[in-house]
mmCIF file of C-alpha atoms in Angstrom:
data_model
loop_
_atom_site.group_PDB
_atom_site.id
_atom_site.type_symbol
_atom_site.label_atom_id
_atom_site.label_comp_id
_atom_site.label_asym_id
_atom_site.label_seq_id
_atom_site.Cartn_x
_atom_site.Cartn_y
_atom_site.Cartn_z
ATOM 1 C CA MET A 1 12.513 102.663 11.329
ATOM 2 C CA PRO A 2 13.007 98.923 11.411
ATOM 3 C CA SER A 3 14.240 97.015 14.458
ATOM 4 C CA SER A 4 15.021 93.398 15.144
ATOM 5 C CA GLU A 5 13.094 91.639 17.918
ATOM 6 C CA ASN A 6 12.909 87.926 18.208
ATOM 7 C CA GLU A 7 14.232 87.506 14.627
ATOM 8 C CA THR A 8 11.300 89.540 13.180
ATOM 9 C CA VAL A 9 11.471 92.854 11.554
ATOM 10 C CA GLN A 10 9.018 95.457 12.875
ATOM 11 C CA TYR A 11 8.385 98.986 11.621
ATOM 12 C CA HIS A 12 7.559 102.347 13.056
ATOM 13 C CA TYR A 13 5.646 105.224 11.282
ATOM 14 C CA GLY A 14 7.535 108.182 9.872
ATOM 15 C CA LEU A 15 7.524 110.811 7.116
ATOM 16 C CA LYS A 16 8.439 108.225 4.506
ATOM 17 C CA ASP A 17 4.954 106.845 4.974
ATOM 18 C CA LEU A 18 3.568 109.776 2.983
ATOM 19 C CA VAL A 19 5.494 108.834 -0.079
ATOM 20 C CA THR A 20 4.329 105.186 0.331
ATOM 21 C CA ILE A 21 0.743 106.278 0.725
ATOM 22 C CA LEU A 22 0.956 108.520 -2.391
ATOM 23 C CA PHE A 23 2.209 105.506 -4.417
ATOM 24 C CA TYR A 24 -0.604 103.308 -3.128
ATOM 25 C CA ILE A 25 -3.088 106.047 -3.988
ATOM 26 C CA PHE A 26 -2.150 105.684 -7.685
ATOM 27 C CA ILE A 27 -2.448 101.871 -7.448
ATOM 28 C CA THR A 28 -5.828 102.230 -5.902
ATOM 29 C CA ILE A 29 -7.081 104.614 -8.622
ATOM 30 C CA ILE A 30 -5.996 102.025 -11.243
ATOM 31 C CA LEU A 31 -7.821 99.213 -9.433
ATOM 32 C CA HIS A 32 -10.904 101.402 -9.002
ATOM 33 C CA ALA A 33 -11.008 102.018 -12.777
ATOM 34 C CA VAL A 34 -10.630 98.312 -13.527
ATOM 35 C CA VAL A 35 -13.563 97.290 -11.258
ATOM 36 C CA GLN A 36 -15.651 100.135 -12.741
ATOM 37 C CA GLU A 37 -15.008 99.334 -16.362
ATOM 38 C CA TYR A 38 -14.916 95.562 -16.418
ATOM 39 C CA ILE A 39 -17.510 94.642 -13.646
ATOM 40 C CA LEU A 40 -19.834 97.448 -12.659
ATOM 41 C CA ASP A 41 -20.406 99.048 -16.128
ATOM 42 C CA LYS A 42 -21.317 95.684 -17.656
ATOM 43 C CA ILE A 43 -23.834 94.883 -14.835
ATOM 44 C CA SER A 44 -25.429 98.437 -14.831
ATOM 45 C CA ARG A 45 -26.010 98.183 -18.616
ATOM 46 C CA ARG A 46 -28.086 95.012 -18.125
ATOM 47 C CA LEU A 47 -30.134 96.599 -15.351
ATOM 48 C CA HIS A 48 -31.052 99.776 -17.240
ATOM 49 C CA LEU A 49 -30.839 102.018 -14.143
ATOM 50 C CA SER A 50 -31.742 105.690 -13.957
ATOM 51 C CA LYS A 51 -29.006 108.284 -13.392
ATOM 52 C CA VAL A 52 -29.670 108.507 -9.679
ATOM 53 C CA LYS A 53 -29.624 104.722 -9.141
ATOM 54 C CA HIS A 54 -26.731 104.352 -11.533
ATOM 55 C CA SER A 55 -24.566 106.665 -9.344
ATOM 56 C CA LYS A 56 -25.555 104.745 -6.113
ATOM 57 C CA PHE A 57 -24.974 101.445 -7.849
ATOM 58 C CA ASN A 58 -21.486 102.447 -8.703
ATOM 59 C CA GLU A 59 -20.747 103.637 -5.187
ATOM 60 C CA SER A 60 -22.101 100.539 -3.537
ATOM 61 C CA GLY A 61 -20.316 98.278 -6.057
ATOM 62 C CA GLN A 62 -16.981 99.869 -5.419
ATOM 63 C CA LEU A 63 -17.442 99.710 -1.634
ATOM 64 C CA VAL A 64 -18.558 96.067 -1.713
ATOM 65 C CA ALA A 65 -15.365 95.087 -3.427
ATOM 66 C CA PHE A 66 -13.272 97.139 -1.036
ATOM 67 C CA HIS A 67 -15.138 96.144 2.185
ATOM 68 C CA LEU A 68 -14.988 92.442 1.208
ATOM 69 C CA SER A 69 -11.260 92.519 0.499
ATOM 70 C CA SER A 70 -10.541 94.587 3.646
ATOM 71 C CA LEU A 71 -12.740 92.363 5.739
ATOM 72 C CA VAL A 72 -10.817 89.205 4.711
ATOM 73 C CA TRP A 73 -7.480 90.932 5.042
ATOM 74 C CA CYS A 74 -8.284 92.423 8.462
ATOM 75 C CA LEU A 75 -9.609 89.116 9.790
ATOM 76 C CA TYR A 76 -6.439 87.336 8.601
ATOM 77 C CA VAL A 77 -4.252 89.938 10.390
ATOM 78 C CA VAL A 78 -6.025 89.846 13.749
ATOM 79 C CA VAL A 79 -6.098 86.021 13.720
ATOM 80 C CA THR A 80 -2.406 85.623 12.864
ATOM 81 C CA GLU A 81 -1.334 88.288 15.264
ATOM 82 C CA GLY A 82 -3.365 86.680 18.075
ATOM 83 C CA TYR A 83 -5.502 89.770 18.899
ATOM 84 C CA LEU A 84 -8.807 87.803 18.867
ATOM 85 C CA THR A 85 -7.613 84.941 21.111
ATOM 86 C CA ASN A 86 -5.876 87.363 23.602
ATOM 87 C CA PRO A 87 -8.085 90.509 24.107
ATOM 88 C CA ARG A 88 -5.718 91.854 26.763
ATOM 89 C CA SER A 89 -3.114 92.347 24.005
ATOM 90 C CA LEU A 90 -5.189 95.282 22.829
ATOM 91 C CA TRP A 91 -3.905 97.436 25.702
ATOM 92 C CA GLU A 92 -1.001 95.478 27.154
ATOM 93 C CA ASN A 93 2.553 96.828 26.565
ATOM 94 C CA TYR A 94 1.182 100.177 25.319
ATOM 95 C CA PRO A 95 2.535 102.078 23.402
ATOM 96 C CA HIS A 96 2.606 99.697 20.460
ATOM 97 C CA VAL A 97 5.318 101.666 18.642
ATOM 98 C CA TYR A 98 6.711 98.911 16.530
ATOM 99 C CA LEU A 99 4.361 97.127 14.091
ATOM 100 C CA PRO A 100 4.631 93.917 12.169
ATOM 101 C CA PHE A 101 4.862 94.403 8.421
ATOM 102 C CA GLN A 102 1.323 93.160 7.701
ATOM 103 C CA VAL A 103 -0.203 95.593 10.231
ATOM 104 C CA LYS A 104 1.698 98.612 8.957
ATOM 105 C CA PHE A 105 0.917 97.610 5.301
ATOM 106 C CA PHE A 106 -2.755 97.286 6.024
ATOM 107 C CA TYR A 107 -2.990 100.685 7.670
ATOM 108 C CA LEU A 108 -1.131 102.378 4.799
ATOM 109 C CA CYS A 109 -3.421 100.792 2.207
ATOM 110 C CA GLN A 110 -6.488 101.844 4.174
ATOM 111 C CA LEU A 111 -5.273 105.447 4.311
ATOM 112 C CA ALA A 112 -4.489 105.292 0.591
ATOM 113 C CA TYR A 113 -7.900 104.098 -0.329
ATOM 114 C CA TRP A 114 -9.837 106.673 1.617
ATOM 115 C CA LEU A 115 -7.566 109.459 0.391
ATOM 116 C CA HIS A 116 -8.081 108.378 -3.194
ATOM 117 C CA ALA A 117 -11.857 108.535 -2.646
ATOM 118 C CA LEU A 118 -11.586 112.322 -2.455
ATOM 119 C CA PRO A 119 -10.489 112.920 -6.119
ATOM 120 C CA GLU A 120 -12.777 110.140 -7.211
ATOM 121 C CA LEU A 121 -15.742 112.328 -6.222
ATOM 122 C CA TYR A 122 -14.652 114.492 -9.219
ATOM 123 C CA PHE A 123 -13.745 111.689 -11.560
ATOM 124 C CA GLN A 124 -17.015 109.801 -10.956
ATOM 125 C CA LYS A 125 -19.046 113.005 -11.521
ATOM 126 C CA VAL A 126 -20.920 112.588 -8.248
ATOM 127 C CA ARG A 127 -24.015 114.758 -7.973
ATOM 128 C CA LYS A 128 -23.695 117.802 -5.770
ATOM 129 C CA GLU A 129 -26.465 116.553 -3.496
ATOM 130 C CA GLU A 130 -24.460 113.409 -2.745
ATOM 131 C CA ILE A 131 -21.020 115.050 -2.114
ATOM 132 C CA PRO A 132 -21.677 116.204 1.550
ATOM 133 C CA ARG A 133 -22.847 112.716 2.567
ATOM 134 C CA GLN A 134 -19.842 110.965 0.983
ATOM 135 C CA LEU A 135 -17.442 113.521 2.333
ATOM 136 C CA GLN A 136 -18.784 112.862 5.934
ATOM 137 C CA TYR A 137 -18.037 109.128 5.934
ATOM 138 C CA ILE A 138 -14.704 109.562 4.034
ATOM 139 C CA CYS A 139 -13.458 112.086 6.639
ATOM 140 C CA LEU A 140 -14.762 109.828 9.533
ATOM 141 C CA TYR A 141 -12.754 106.889 8.194
ATOM 142 C CA LEU A 142 -9.624 109.021 7.695
ATOM 143 C CA VAL A 143 -9.795 110.491 11.185
ATOM 144 C CA HIS A 144 -10.284 107.126 12.924
ATOM 145 C CA ILE A 145 -7.739 105.173 10.860
ATOM 146 C CA ALA A 146 -5.053 107.930 11.043
ATOM 147 C CA GLY A 147 -5.796 108.462 14.752
ATOM 148 C CA ALA A 148 -5.303 104.766 15.586
ATOM 149 C CA TYR A 149 -2.180 104.635 13.492
ATOM 150 C CA LEU A 150 -0.499 107.864 14.866
ATOM 151 C CA LEU A 151 -1.643 107.335 18.514
ATOM 152 C CA ASN A 152 -0.284 103.726 18.544
ATOM 153 C CA LEU A 153 -3.734 102.137 18.989
ATOM 154 C CA THR A 154 -3.392 99.938 15.937
ATOM 155 C CA ARG A 155 -4.490 96.761 17.699
ATOM 156 C CA LEU A 156 -7.750 98.231 18.915
ATOM 157 C CA GLY A 157 -8.224 99.954 15.580
ATOM 158 C CA LEU A 158 -7.996 96.621 13.663
ATOM 159 C CA ILE A 159 -10.857 95.086 15.697
ATOM 160 C CA LEU A 160 -13.055 98.106 15.410
ATOM 161 C CA LEU A 161 -12.376 98.302 11.580
ATOM 162 C CA LEU A 162 -13.351 94.634 11.328
ATOM 163 C CA LEU A 163 -16.689 95.232 13.013
ATOM 164 C CA GLN A 164 -17.334 98.258 10.941
ATOM 165 C CA TYR A 165 -16.561 96.616 7.680
ATOM 166 C CA VAL A 166 -18.901 93.705 8.396
ATOM 167 C CA ALA A 167 -21.861 96.105 8.779
ATOM 168 C CA GLU A 168 -20.814 98.245 5.797
ATOM 169 C CA PHE A 169 -20.416 95.222 3.531
ATOM 170 C CA LEU A 170 -23.884 93.998 4.361
ATOM 171 C CA PHE A 171 -25.398 97.425 3.736
ATOM 172 C CA HIS A 172 -23.947 97.833 0.281
ATOM 173 C CA MET A 173 -24.742 94.285 -0.694
ATOM 174 C CA ALA A 174 -28.379 94.966 0.284
ATOM 175 C CA ARG A 175 -28.353 98.038 -1.901
ATOM 176 C CA LEU A 176 -27.072 96.128 -4.827
ATOM 177 C CA PHE A 177 -29.755 93.509 -4.551
ATOM 178 C CA TYR A 178 -32.323 96.216 -4.113
ATOM 179 C CA PHE A 179 -31.276 97.929 -7.439
ATOM 180 C CA ALA A 180 -31.566 94.550 -9.145
ATOM 181 C CA ASP A 181 -34.984 93.865 -7.716
ATOM 182 C CA GLU A 182 -36.817 96.606 -5.754
ATOM 183 C CA ASN A 183 -38.979 93.955 -3.947
ATOM 184 C CA ASN A 184 -35.882 92.345 -2.455
ATOM 185 C CA GLU A 185 -35.432 94.120 0.942
ATOM 186 C CA LYS A 186 -34.704 91.125 3.202
ATOM 187 C CA LEU A 187 -30.950 91.873 3.313
ATOM 188 C CA PHE A 188 -31.659 95.323 4.770
ATOM 189 C CA ASN A 189 -33.332 93.626 7.799
ATOM 190 C CA ALA A 190 -30.204 91.536 8.438
ATOM 191 C CA TRP A 191 -28.053 94.594 8.005
ATOM 192 C CA ALA A 192 -30.143 96.524 10.549
ATOM 193 C CA VAL A 193 -29.548 93.875 13.195
ATOM 194 C CA VAL A 194 -25.879 93.653 12.436
ATOM 195 C CA PHE A 195 -25.500 97.384 12.537
ATOM 196 C CA VAL A 196 -26.975 97.669 16.005
ATOM 197 C CA VAL A 197 -24.883 94.767 17.279
ATOM 198 C CA THR A 198 -21.631 96.308 15.879
ATOM 199 C CA ARG A 199 -22.391 99.639 17.516
ATOM 200 C CA LEU A 200 -22.759 97.976 20.933
ATOM 201 C CA PHE A 201 -19.532 95.875 20.399
ATOM 202 C CA THR A 202 -17.617 98.947 19.280
ATOM 203 C CA LEU A 203 -18.574 101.005 22.392
ATOM 204 C CA THR A 204 -17.929 97.985 24.641
ATOM 205 C CA LEU A 205 -14.428 97.350 23.279
ATOM 206 C CA ALA A 206 -13.509 101.093 23.300
ATOM 207 C CA VAL A 207 -14.530 101.436 26.927
ATOM 208 C CA LEU A 208 -12.868 98.221 27.914
ATOM 209 C CA ALA A 209 -9.520 98.854 26.253
ATOM 210 C CA ILE A 210 -9.239 102.637 26.841
ATOM 211 C CA GLY A 211 -11.351 103.256 29.916
ATOM 212 C CA PHE A 212 -10.241 100.267 31.872
ATOM 213 C CA GLY A 213 -7.160 98.655 30.203
ATOM 214 C CA LEU A 214 -5.053 101.774 29.592
ATOM 215 C CA ALA A 215 -6.178 103.346 32.803
ATOM 216 C CA ARG A 216 -4.587 100.492 34.802
ATOM 217 C CA MET A 217 -1.238 100.721 32.991
ATOM 218 C CA GLU A 218 1.601 101.804 35.208
ATOM 219 C CA ASN A 219 3.165 104.237 32.716
ATOM 220 C CA GLN A 220 0.723 107.065 32.345
ATOM 221 C CA THR A 221 2.993 109.941 31.303
ATOM 222 C CA PHE A 222 2.795 112.100 28.193
ATOM 223 C CA GLU A 223 5.896 111.142 26.204
ATOM 224 C CA PRO A 224 5.224 111.793 22.485
ATOM 225 C CA GLU A 225 8.841 111.180 21.502
ATOM 226 C CA LYS A 226 8.351 107.578 22.854
ATOM 227 C CA GLY A 227 4.883 107.274 21.321
ATOM 228 C CA ASN A 228 3.185 107.254 24.736
ATOM 229 C CA PHE A 229 -0.013 109.293 25.008
ATOM 230 C CA ASN A 230 -1.512 107.419 27.904
ATOM 231 C CA THR A 231 -2.944 110.283 30.040
ATOM 232 C CA LEU A 232 -6.322 110.971 31.441
ATOM 233 C CA LEU A 233 -7.008 113.772 28.914
ATOM 234 C CA PHE A 234 -5.957 111.502 26.068
ATOM 235 C CA ARG A 235 -8.229 108.652 27.137
ATOM 236 C CA LEU A 236 -11.167 111.016 27.537
ATOM 237 C CA CYS A 237 -10.705 112.575 24.129
ATOM 238 C CA VAL A 238 -10.416 109.223 22.396
ATOM 239 C CA LEU A 239 -13.457 107.884 24.169
ATOM 240 C CA LEU A 240 -15.436 111.084 23.399
ATOM 241 C CA LEU A 241 -14.538 110.796 19.694
ATOM 242 C CA VAL A 242 -15.617 107.120 19.522
ATOM 243 C CA CYS A 243 -18.806 107.630 21.410
ATOM 244 C CA ALA A 244 -19.739 110.765 19.442
ATOM 245 C CA SER A 245 -19.233 109.009 16.131
ATOM 246 C CA GLN A 246 -21.158 105.931 17.222
ATOM 247 C CA ALA A 247 -24.038 108.132 18.535
ATOM 248 C CA TRP A 248 -24.116 110.117 15.300
ATOM 249 C CA MET A 249 -24.272 106.950 13.206
ATOM 250 C CA MET A 250 -26.975 105.443 15.448
ATOM 251 C CA TRP A 251 -29.023 108.666 15.202
ATOM 252 C CA ARG A 252 -28.893 108.572 11.415
ATOM 253 C CA PHE A 253 -29.836 104.908 11.435
ATOM 254 C CA ILE A 254 -32.847 105.507 13.651
ATOM 255 C CA HIS A 255 -33.925 108.466 11.549
ATOM 256 C CA SER A 256 -33.709 106.500 8.304
ATOM 257 C CA GLN A 257 -35.544 103.573 9.844
ATOM 258 C CA LEU A 258 -38.393 105.728 11.067
ATOM 259 C CA ARG A 259 -38.789 107.328 7.636
ATOM 260 C CA ARG A 260 -38.731 103.942 5.983
ATOM 261 C CA TRP A 261 -41.467 102.594 8.358
ATOM 262 C CA ARG A 262 -43.557 105.854 7.881
ATOM 263 C CA GLU A 263 -43.435 105.472 4.052
ATOM 264 C CA TYR A 264 -44.306 101.841 4.350
ATOM 265 C CA TRP A 265 -47.406 102.373 6.592
ATOM 266 C CA ASN A 266 -48.484 105.304 4.429
ATOM 267 C CA GLU A 267 -48.452 103.003 1.353
ATOM 268 C CA GLN A 268 -50.357 100.278 3.206
ATOM 269 C CA SER A 269 -53.004 102.707 4.506
ATOM 270 C CA ALA A 270 -53.449 104.127 0.980
ATOM 271 C CA LYS A 271 -54.044 100.660 -0.461
ATOM 272 C CA LYS A 272 -56.622 99.848 2.250
ATOM 273 C CA ARG A 273 -58.521 103.069 1.552
ATOM 274 C CA VAL A 274 -58.616 102.316 -2.165
ATOM 275 C CA MET A 275 -59.899 98.688 -1.602
ATOM 276 C CA VAL A 276 -62.574 99.811 0.945
ATOM 277 C CA ALA A 277 -63.980 102.796 -0.966
ATOM 278 C CA PRO A 278 -63.987 102.263 -4.695
ATOM 279 C CA ARG A 279 -65.270 105.086 -6.892
ATOM 280 C CA PRO A 280 -68.790 104.320 -8.212
ATOM 281 C CA PRO A 281 -69.089 104.560 -12.028
ATOM 282 C CA ALA A 282 -71.347 107.233 -13.582
ATOM 283 C CA LYS A 283 -74.858 105.939 -14.221
ATOM 284 C CA LEU A 284 -76.478 106.668 -17.561
ATOM 285 C CA ILE A 285 -80.273 106.367 -17.735
ATOM 286 C CA LYS A 286 -81.553 106.064 -21.250
ATOM 287 C CA ARG A 287 -84.703 107.982 -22.176
ATOM 288 C CA GLU A 288 -86.836 108.173 -25.295
ATOM 289 C CA SER A 289 -85.524 111.488 -26.489
ATOM 290 C CA GLY A 290 -82.040 111.256 -24.710
ATOM 291 C CA TYR A 291 -80.718 110.222 -21.416
ATOM 292 C CA HIS A 292 -80.183 111.586 -17.975
ATOM 293 C CA GLU A 293 -76.696 112.229 -16.585
ATOM 294 C CA ASN A 294 -76.331 113.653 -13.077
ATOM 295 C CA GLY A 295 -79.839 114.943 -13.117
ATOM 296 C CA VAL A 296 -79.504 116.829 -16.453
ATOM 297 C CA VAL A 297 -81.341 115.750 -19.580
ATOM 298 C CA LYS A 298 -78.892 115.153 -22.473
ATOM 299 C CA ALA A 299 -79.732 114.632 -26.120
ATOM 300 C CA GLU A 300 -78.410 111.774 -28.187
ATOM 301 C CA ASN A 301 -75.628 113.967 -29.602
ATOM 302 C CA GLY A 302 -74.611 115.020 -26.103
ATOM 303 C CA MET A 303 -76.312 118.499 -26.307
ATOM 304 C CA SER A 304 -79.003 119.599 -23.911
ATOM 305 C CA PRO A 305 -82.341 119.455 -25.724
ATOM 306 C CA ARG A 306 -84.023 122.838 -26.303
ATOM 307 C CA THR A 307 -87.242 123.525 -24.519
ATOM 308 C CA LYS A 308 -90.152 124.025 -26.852
ATOM 309 C CA LYS A 309 -91.950 127.338 -26.691
ATOM 310 C CA LEU A 310 -95.707 127.191 -26.401
ATOM 311 C CA LYS A 311 -97.576 129.431 -28.751
ATOM 312 C CA SER A 312 -99.984 131.751 -27.140
ATOM 313 C CA PRO A 313 -103.615 131.311 -28.417
#
């Protein structure tokens, strides 16, 4: 529903968004196929990857293209709308019912991409072992993006998506470099630092905007027809969802890092044991009628010599 304010047209969400999202899903599927055929397939042929690595390479390649474009787009939106220079705008004048065109268009495209990722699991012939993991982060993105869009927390959602996409872009770039050269793991260290920092910034912004900003707003009544959900229960549920998702991601990160360090130290200790205690070669002592091996007399042809019987006088 468009409305005119200060000579600018702004928009509200509605049922027509479903048709728009469906149209963008088909556009996203076409773009997905173009990136796969003309970029990723050509690179993977040169790398001669195994089936497992080939599937992960395609996943990371698609997500690098998406996260990079979304990162640049999201940064442009938050800068032009002034959300970075004025952090108080994240919660002031809530509910943010009417949206500028670029904000609404960004959210619809994000929902279309993550919805298109569901049928792509079938089209890309993803292995059954990988489907639960991919479904987890697809559903997490859909819940958070749709929640921010429908609960009129679009400004805060843009900043949190920007932080998340920076970390995800570095992670999938590190995986692509690793598939090209397995000795190249430096980018994983940079991603680990950025990942922890983004988790801290995400929790800080969520608590600041929802726990303190919205809590100080005068209008704290439940009015869904006006788009106002600013109640104590609403704030607690949103904070619980954000904190739970960040804690789950942090737990998986710590678990993977511990497993990675354990494998590294096991390899190093195995190498040290091999260097310290080499296996001694078998010694062969030549004799006149044969040779000795491990205390047993062997003949020249490898057979044990027969013992001569002494004739009795």
